[in-house]
Coordinates of C-alpha atoms and ligand atoms in Angstrom, one line a residue:
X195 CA 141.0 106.7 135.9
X196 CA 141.8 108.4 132.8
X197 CA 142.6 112.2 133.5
X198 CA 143.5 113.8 130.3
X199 CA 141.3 116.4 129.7
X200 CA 141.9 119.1 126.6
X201 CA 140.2 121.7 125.5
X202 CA 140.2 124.2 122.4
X203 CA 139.3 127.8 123.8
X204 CA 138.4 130.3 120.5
X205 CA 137.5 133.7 120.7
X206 CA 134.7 134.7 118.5
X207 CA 136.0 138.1 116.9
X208 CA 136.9 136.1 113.7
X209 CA 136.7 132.4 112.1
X210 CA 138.0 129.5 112.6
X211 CA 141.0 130.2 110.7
X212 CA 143.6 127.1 110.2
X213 CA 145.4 128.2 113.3
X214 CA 143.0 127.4 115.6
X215 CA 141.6 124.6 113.6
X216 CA 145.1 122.8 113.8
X217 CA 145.2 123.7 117.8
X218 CA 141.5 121.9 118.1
X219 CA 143.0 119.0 115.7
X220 CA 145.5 118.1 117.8
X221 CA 143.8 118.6 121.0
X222 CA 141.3 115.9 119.6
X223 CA 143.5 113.6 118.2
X224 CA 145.6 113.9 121.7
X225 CA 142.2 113.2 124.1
X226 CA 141.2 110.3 121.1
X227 CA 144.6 108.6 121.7
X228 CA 144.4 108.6 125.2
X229 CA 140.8 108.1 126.1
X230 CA 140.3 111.8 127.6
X231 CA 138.1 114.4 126.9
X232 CA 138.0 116.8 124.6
X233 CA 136.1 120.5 125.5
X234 CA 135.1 123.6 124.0
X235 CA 135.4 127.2 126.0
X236 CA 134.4 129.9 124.1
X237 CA 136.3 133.2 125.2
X238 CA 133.7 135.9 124.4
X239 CA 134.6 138.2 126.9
X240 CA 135.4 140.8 125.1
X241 CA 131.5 141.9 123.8
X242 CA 132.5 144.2 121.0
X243 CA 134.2 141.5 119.8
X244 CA 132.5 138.4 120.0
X245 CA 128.9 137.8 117.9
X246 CA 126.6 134.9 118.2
X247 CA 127.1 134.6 114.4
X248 CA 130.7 133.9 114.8
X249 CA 130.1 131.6 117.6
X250 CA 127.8 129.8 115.0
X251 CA 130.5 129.8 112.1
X252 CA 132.9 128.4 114.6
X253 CA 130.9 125.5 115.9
X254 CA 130.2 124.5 112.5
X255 CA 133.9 124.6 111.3
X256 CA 134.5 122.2 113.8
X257 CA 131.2 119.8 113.2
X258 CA 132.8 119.9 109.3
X259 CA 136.0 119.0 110.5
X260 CA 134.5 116.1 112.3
X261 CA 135.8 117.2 115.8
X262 CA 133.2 116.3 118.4
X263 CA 133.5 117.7 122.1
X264 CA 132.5 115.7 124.8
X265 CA 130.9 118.3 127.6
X266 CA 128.7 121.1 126.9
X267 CA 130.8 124.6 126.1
X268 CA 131.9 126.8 128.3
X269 CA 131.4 130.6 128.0
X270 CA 133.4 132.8 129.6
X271 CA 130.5 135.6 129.2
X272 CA 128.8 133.8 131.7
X273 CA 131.3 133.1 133.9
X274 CA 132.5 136.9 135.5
X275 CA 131.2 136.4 139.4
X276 CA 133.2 133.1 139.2
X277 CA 136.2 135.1 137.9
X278 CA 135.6 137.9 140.4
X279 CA 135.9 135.3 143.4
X280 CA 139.4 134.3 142.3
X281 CA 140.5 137.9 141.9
X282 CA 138.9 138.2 145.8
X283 CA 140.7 134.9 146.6
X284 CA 144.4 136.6 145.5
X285 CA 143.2 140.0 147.5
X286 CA 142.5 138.2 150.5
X287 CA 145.7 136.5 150.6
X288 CA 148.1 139.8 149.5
X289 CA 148.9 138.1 146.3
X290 CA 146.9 141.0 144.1
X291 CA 146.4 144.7 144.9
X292 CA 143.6 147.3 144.6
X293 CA 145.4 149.8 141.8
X294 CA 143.6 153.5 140.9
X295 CA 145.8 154.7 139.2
X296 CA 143.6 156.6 136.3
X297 CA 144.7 155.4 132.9
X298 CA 145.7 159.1 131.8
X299 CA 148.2 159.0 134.5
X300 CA 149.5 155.1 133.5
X301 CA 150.0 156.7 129.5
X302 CA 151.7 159.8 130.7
X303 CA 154.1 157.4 132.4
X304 CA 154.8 155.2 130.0
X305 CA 155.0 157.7 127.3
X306 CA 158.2 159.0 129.4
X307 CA 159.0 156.0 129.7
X308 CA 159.3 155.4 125.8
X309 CA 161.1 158.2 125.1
X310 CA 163.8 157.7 128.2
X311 CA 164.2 154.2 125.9
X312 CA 163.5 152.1 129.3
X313 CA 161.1 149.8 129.2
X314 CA 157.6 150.6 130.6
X315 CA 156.4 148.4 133.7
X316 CA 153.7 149.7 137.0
X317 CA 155.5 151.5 139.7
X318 CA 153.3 150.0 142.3
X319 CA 152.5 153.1 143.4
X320 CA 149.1 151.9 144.8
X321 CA 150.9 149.0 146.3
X322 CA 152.7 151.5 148.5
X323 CA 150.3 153.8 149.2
X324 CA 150.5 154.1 152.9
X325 CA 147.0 151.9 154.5
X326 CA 144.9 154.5 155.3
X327 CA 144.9 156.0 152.2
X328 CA 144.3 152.7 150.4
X329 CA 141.0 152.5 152.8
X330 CA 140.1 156.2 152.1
X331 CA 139.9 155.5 148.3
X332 CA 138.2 152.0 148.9
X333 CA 135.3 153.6 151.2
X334 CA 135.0 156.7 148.9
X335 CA 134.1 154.0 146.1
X336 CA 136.5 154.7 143.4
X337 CA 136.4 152.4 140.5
X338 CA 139.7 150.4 141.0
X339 CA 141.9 147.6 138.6
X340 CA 143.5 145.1 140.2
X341 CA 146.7 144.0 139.7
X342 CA 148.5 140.6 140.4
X343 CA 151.9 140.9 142.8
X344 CA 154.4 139.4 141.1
X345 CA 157.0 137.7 143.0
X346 CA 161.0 138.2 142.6
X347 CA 162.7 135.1 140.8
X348 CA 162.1 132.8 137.6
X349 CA 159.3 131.7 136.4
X350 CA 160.3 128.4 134.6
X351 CA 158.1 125.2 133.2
X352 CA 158.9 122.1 130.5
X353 CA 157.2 122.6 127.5
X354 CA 156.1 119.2 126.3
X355 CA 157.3 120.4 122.9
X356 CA 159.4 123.2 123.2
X357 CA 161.3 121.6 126.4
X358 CA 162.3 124.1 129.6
X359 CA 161.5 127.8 129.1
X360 CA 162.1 130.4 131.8
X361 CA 161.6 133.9 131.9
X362 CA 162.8 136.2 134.8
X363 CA 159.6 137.5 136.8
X364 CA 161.5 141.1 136.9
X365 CA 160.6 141.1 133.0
X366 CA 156.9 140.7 133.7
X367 CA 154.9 143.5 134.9
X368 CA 152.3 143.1 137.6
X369 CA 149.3 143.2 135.4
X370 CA 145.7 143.9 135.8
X371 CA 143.3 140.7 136.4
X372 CA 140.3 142.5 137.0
X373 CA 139.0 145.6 135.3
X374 CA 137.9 148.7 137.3
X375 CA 134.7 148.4 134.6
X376 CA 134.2 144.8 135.9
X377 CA 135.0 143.0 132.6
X378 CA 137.1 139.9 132.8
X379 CA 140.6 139.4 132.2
X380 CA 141.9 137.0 129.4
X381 CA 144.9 135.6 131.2
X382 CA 143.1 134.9 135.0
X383 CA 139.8 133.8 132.9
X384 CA 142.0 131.5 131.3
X385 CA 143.4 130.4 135.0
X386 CA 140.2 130.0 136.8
X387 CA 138.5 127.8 133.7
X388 CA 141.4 125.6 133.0
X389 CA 141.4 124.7 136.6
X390 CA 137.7 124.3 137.3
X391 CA 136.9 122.8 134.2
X392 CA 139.9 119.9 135.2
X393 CA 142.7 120.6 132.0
X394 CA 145.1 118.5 132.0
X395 CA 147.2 119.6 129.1
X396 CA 147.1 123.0 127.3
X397 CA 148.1 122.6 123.9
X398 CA 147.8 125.9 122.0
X399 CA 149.9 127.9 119.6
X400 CA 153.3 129.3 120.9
X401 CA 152.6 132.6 120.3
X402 CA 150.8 131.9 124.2
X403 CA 154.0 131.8 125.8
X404 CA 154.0 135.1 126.9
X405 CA 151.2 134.5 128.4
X406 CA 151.7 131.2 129.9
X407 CA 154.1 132.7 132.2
X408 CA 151.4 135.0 133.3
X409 CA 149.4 131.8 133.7
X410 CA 151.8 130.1 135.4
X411 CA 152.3 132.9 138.1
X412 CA 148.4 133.4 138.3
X413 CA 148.3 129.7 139.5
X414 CA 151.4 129.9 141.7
X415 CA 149.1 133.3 143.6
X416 CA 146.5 131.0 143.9
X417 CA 148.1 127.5 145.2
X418 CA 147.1 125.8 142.1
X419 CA 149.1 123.3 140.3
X420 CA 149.7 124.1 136.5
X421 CA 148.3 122.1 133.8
X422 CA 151.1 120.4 131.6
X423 CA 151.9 123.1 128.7
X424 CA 152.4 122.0 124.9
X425 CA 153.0 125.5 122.9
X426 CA 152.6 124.2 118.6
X427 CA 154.9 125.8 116.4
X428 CA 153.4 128.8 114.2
X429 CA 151.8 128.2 110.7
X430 CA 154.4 130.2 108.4
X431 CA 153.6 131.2 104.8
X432 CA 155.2 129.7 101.5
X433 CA 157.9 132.3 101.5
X434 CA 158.2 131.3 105.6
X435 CA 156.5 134.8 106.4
X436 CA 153.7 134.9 109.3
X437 CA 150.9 133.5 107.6
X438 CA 148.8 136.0 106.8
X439 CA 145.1 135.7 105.8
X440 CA 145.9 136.0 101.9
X441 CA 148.0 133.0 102.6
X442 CA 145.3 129.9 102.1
X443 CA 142.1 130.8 103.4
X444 CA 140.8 133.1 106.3
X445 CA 138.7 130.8 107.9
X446 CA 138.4 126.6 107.2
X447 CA 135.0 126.4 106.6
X448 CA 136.3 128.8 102.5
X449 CA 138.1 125.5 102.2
X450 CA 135.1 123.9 101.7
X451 CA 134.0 126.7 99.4
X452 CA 137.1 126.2 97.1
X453 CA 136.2 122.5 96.5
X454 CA 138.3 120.7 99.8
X455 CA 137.5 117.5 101.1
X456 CA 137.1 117.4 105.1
X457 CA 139.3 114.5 104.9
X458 CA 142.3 116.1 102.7
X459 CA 142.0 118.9 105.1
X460 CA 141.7 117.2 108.2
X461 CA 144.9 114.9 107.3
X462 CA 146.4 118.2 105.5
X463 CA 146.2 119.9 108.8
X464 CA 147.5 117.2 110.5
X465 CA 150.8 116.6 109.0
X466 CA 151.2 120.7 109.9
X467 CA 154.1 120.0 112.7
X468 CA 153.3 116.9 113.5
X469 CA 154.5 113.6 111.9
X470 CA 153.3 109.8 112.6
X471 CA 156.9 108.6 113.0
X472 CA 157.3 107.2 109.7
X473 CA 156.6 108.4 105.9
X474 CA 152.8 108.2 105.5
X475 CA 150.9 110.8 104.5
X476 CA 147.3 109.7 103.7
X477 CA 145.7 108.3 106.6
X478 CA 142.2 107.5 108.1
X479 CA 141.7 109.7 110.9
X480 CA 141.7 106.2 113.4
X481 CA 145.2 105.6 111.8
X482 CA 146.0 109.3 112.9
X483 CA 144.3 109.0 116.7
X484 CA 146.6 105.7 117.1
X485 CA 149.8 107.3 116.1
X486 CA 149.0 110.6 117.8
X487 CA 151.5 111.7 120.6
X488 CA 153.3 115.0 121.5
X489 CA 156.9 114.3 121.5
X490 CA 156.1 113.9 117.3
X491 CA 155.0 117.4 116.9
X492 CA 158.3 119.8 115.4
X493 CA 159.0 122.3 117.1
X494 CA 160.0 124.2 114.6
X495 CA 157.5 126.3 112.0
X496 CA 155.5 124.5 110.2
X497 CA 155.1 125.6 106.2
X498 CA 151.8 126.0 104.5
X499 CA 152.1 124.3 101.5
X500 CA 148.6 124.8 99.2
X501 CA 150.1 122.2 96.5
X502 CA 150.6 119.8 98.7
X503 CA 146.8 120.4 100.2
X504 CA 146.1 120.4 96.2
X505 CA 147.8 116.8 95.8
X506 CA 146.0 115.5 99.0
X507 CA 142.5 116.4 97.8
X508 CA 143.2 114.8 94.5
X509 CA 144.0 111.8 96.2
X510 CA 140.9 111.7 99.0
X511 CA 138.8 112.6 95.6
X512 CA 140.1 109.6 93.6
X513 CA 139.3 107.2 96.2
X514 CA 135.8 108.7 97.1
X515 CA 132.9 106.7 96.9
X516 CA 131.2 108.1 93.7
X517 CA 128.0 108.2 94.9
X518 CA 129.2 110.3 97.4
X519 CA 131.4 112.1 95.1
X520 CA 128.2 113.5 92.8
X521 CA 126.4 114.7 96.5
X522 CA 130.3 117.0 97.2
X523 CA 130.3 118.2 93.8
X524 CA 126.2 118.9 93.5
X525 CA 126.7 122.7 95.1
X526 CA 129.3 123.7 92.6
X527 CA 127.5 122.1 89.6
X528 CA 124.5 124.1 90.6
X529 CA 126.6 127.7 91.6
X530 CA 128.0 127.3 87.9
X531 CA 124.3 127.2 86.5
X532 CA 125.0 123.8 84.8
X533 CA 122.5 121.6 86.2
X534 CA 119.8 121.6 89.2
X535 CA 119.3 118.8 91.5
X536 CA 116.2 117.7 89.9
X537 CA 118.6 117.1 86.6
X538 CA 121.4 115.3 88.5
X539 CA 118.5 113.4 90.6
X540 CA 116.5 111.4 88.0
X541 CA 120.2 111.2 85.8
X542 CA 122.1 109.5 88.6
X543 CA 123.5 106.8 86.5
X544 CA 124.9 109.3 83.9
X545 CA 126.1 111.7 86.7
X546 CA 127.8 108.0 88.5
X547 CA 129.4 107.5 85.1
X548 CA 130.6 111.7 84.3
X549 CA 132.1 111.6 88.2
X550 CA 134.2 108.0 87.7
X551 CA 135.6 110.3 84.2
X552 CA 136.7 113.2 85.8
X553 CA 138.0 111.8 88.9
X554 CA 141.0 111.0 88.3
X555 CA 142.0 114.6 86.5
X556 CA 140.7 116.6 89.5
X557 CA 142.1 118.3 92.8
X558 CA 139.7 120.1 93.8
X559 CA 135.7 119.3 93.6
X560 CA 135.2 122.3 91.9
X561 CA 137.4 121.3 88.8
X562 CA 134.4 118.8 88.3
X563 CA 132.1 122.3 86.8
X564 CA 134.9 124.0 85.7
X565 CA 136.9 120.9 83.3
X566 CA 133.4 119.3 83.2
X567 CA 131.4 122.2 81.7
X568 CA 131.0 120.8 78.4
X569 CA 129.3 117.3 79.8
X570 CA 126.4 120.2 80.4
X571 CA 126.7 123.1 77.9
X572 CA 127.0 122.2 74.5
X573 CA 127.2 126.0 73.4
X574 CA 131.2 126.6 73.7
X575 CA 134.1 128.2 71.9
X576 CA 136.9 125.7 70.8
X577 CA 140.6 126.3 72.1
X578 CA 142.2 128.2 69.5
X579 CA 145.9 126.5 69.7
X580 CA 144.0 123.3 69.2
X581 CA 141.3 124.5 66.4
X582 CA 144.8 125.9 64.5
X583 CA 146.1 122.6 65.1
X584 CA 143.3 119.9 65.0
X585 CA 140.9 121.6 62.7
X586 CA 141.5 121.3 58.9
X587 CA 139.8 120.4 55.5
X588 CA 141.5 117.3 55.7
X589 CA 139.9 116.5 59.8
X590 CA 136.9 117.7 58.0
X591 CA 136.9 115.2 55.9
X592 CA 137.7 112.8 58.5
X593 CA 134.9 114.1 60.7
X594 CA 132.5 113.1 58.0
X595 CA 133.4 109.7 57.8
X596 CA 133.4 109.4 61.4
X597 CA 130.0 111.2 61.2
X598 CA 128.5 108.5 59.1
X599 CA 130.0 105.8 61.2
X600 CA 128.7 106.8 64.5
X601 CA 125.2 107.6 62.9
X602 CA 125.1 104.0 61.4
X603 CA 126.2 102.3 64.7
X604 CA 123.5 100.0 66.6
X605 CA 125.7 99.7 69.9
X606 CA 127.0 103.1 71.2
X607 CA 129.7 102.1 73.8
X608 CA 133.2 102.5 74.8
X609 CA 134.0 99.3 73.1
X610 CA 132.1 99.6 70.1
X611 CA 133.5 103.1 69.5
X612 CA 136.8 102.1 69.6
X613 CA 136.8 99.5 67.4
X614 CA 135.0 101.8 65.2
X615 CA 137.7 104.6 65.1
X616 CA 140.7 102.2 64.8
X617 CA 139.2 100.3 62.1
X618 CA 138.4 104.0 60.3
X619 CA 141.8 105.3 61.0
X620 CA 143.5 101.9 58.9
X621 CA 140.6 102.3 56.5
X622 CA 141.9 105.6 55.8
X623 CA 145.7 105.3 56.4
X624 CA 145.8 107.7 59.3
X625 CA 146.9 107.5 62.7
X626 CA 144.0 107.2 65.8
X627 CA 145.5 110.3 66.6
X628 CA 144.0 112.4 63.3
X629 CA 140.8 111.2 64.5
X630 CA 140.9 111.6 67.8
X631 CA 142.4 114.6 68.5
X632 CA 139.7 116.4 66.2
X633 CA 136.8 114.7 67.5
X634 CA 137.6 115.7 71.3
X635 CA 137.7 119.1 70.0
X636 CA 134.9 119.0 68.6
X637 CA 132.9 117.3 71.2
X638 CA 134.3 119.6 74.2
X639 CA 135.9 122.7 72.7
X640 CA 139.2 121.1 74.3
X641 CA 142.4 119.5 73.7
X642 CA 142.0 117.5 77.1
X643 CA 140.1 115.4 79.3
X644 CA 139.2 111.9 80.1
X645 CA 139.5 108.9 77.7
X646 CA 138.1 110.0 74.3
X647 CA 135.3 107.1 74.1
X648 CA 134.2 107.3 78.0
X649 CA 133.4 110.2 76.8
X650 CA 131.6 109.4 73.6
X651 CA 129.3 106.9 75.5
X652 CA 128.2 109.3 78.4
X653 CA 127.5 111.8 75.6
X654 CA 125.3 109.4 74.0
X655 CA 125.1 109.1 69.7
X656 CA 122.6 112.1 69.4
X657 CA 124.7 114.5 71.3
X658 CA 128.2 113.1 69.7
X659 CA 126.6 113.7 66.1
X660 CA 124.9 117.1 66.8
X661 CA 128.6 118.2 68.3
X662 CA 130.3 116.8 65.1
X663 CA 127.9 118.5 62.7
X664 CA 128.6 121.8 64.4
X665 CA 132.4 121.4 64.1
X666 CA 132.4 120.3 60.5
X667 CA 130.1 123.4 60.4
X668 CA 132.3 125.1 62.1
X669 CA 135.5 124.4 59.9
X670 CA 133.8 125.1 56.9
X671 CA 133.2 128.5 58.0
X672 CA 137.0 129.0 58.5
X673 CA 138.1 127.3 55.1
X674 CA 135.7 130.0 53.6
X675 CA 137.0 132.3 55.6
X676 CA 140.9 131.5 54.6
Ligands
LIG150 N1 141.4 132.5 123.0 C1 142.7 132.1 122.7 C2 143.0 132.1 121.2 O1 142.0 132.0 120.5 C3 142.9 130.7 123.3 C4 144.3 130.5 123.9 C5 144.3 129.3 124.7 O2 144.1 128.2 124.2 O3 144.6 129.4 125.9 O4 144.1 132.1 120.8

């Protein structure tokens, strides 16, 4: 029987940012590889905090990135009398202690403690109260915390990526695991689910190490046995600071916003620690389930590098089906006010033939609006470097004789065109360049862009001669103007 059973726990007080996106990633990919299952626990807890909306956002993220879970979710709102029976459980057996001490009192202390430099932990003073007293406060109904006994000695497990870490229990402080308000705790809710809900192997960032040691004591208290622990290395910034929301994006689902394919970031996010074993770096998400293992994950910071997302979406763009290439870049054709669906609907030939043109110029699918703009708008400014450089009375003069000839030709297509312009260019002892260098100005107000007679053709003759006109218009004005 397969036993390897993950799970990605987010709280909802914020996005799925690439963090926690990475965390489900390799959950996934670890559960894919080895035939196990794969689970969601949302830790909404904290109510102030949490909001259905973000529940909804985070969901989704994951849906985009393609990461299906395998059991219905777990929330841990729903789950306090559960909680509460464990937190009975570790009363019953002297493991945990009824504390009432009132929080003034626990500041005051560890105020003086801060400023006697020594560090701050609970004097058990309600673990020595003598036993009648402890009943007397009980009976008389007191709101009380309760606080886990932690044992003298080490508390010590093997990381499956970060190898053996201990920590000396005298460092940790007996902490609270129930609330005198009744709310759940984060690191015994974390206890009691992974146990009940059968987690094999917690893999989670290692900023969780702190508390896995709680964990790990919390299960001790209780006679469970630990799941296997696999802390991931953090995310750093370019300039290897903690990444920070400016670095990126705050949450994944903006990477779809600023034109990312799920693929580029799926694989981007990938290769974020962890490598296959060898130098590939585009790769099917099978080809990334077969090679998935632990032991391959660095356990060293990872670095988020946004031109090397750039470079991946580039390439997941250029070998995108076209088809569905014009449906990813639809939203942004349509947010720049170019074009509405109707338009790219009935012209899906033309829009088949504009997409196989840009592709292989863009990163991201929004460059397809932005460097594409004058496929839609013929109403644009011309680059001034290139008008000083491009436009002339002598390309005017050019321009009119290329004018004449595209007018006069019967078959408007790449082929035809190019023929046309060479045998112009000898005709009038210039280089292709005079001509075409002018003429893509003139036709897109820019000095680059996909081949010049691609272009020409998905323009179409009318267009191509209404664009020249307006340039020769155009530097006429500007001789007058000289
Ligand atoms: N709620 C925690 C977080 O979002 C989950 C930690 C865990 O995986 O145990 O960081």
């Amino acid at each position: 029987m397969n036993n390897v059973r993950v799970r990605i726990a987010p709280s909802p007080s914020g996005r799925l940012h690439i963090g926690t996106a990475r965390a489900a990633l390799f959950n996934w990919l670890f559960a894919r590889n080895r035939g196990g299952k794969f689970l969601l626990r949302v830790e909404d807890t904290d109510e102030s905090r949490s909001s259905k909306e973000m529940i909804d956002v985070i969901f989704n993220s994951l849906k985009w990135l393609g990461l299906d879970w395998d059991e219905e979710p777990i929330f841990q709102s729903k789950r306090l009398d559960v909680y509460n029976k464990y937190v009975e459980k570790l009363l019953e057996s002297s493991n945990a202690y009824r504390c009432w001490c009132k929080p003034e009192v626990l500041k005051q202390k560890q105020e003086e403690a801060r400023k006697k430099k020594i560090t701050s932990r609970y004097d058990r003073h309600c673990l020595n109260l003598p036993d009648d007293k402890k009943e007397k406060l009980l009976d008389s109904g007191e709101p009380f915390a309760v606080r886990i006994l932690i044992p003298e000695g080490k508390t010590v497990f093997n990381d499956l990526i970060v190898g053996e870490t201990s920590r000396d229990n005298s460092e940790i402080d007996d902490f609270i695991i129930a609330r005198s308000d009744g709310r759940a705790v984060y690191n015994l809710a974390v206890v009691v689910d992974d146990h009940e809900m059968g987690i094999s192997h917690v893999i989670r960032g290692n900023d969780h190490i702190t508390n896995t040691y709680k964990q790990i004591l919390i299960y001790k208290a209780l006679s469970l046995e630990p799941p296997r622990f696999a802390h991931i290395p953090l995310i750093l910034g370019k300039d290897r600071s903690k990444m920070s929301k400016r670095d990126g994006a705050a949450g994944i689902t903006d990477y779809e916003k600023m034109g990312y394919m799920k693929e580029a970031v799926v694989n981007f996010i990938a290769l974020l620690g962890w490598s296959p074993g060898d130098d590939r770096e585009i790769m099917t998400v099978d080809e990334m389930i077969e090679s998935f293992s632990l032991d391959r994950i660095n356990p060293s910071n990872a670095i988020l590098d946004m031109e090397k997302l750039n470079w991946m979406n580039g390439e997941y763009i250029r070998a995108c089906d076209n088809n569905r290439l014009i449906d990813l870049i639809r939203p942004f054709l349509i947010e720049a006010g170019l074009t509405t669906h109707l338009w790219i609907n009935s012209r899906w030939e033309w829009m088949l033939k504009f997409v196989s043109a840009m592709k292989e110029r863009c990163k991201l699918l929004t460059d397809f609006a932005e460097q594409g703009r004058y496929f839609f708008v013929d109403k644009f400014d011309y680059e001034e470097k290139g008008a000083l450089k491009y436009f002339g009375p002598e390309s005017a003069g050019y321009l009119k004789r290329w004018l004449e000839i595209i007018g006069s030709l019967e078959r408007f297509d790449v082929v035809n065109l190019e023929t046309s312009l060479r045998g112009l260019s000898e005709g009038l002892g210039i280089k292709p360049a005079a001509l075409i260098h002018p003429t893509r100005l003139a036709l897109t107000g820019t000095t680059k862009g996909p081949s010049l007679f691609d272009l020409m053709e998905l323009f179409g003759q009318q267009e191509c001669m209404k664009r020249l006109t307006r340039a020769i218009d155009f530097i006429g004005k500007i001789d007058k103007n000289a």
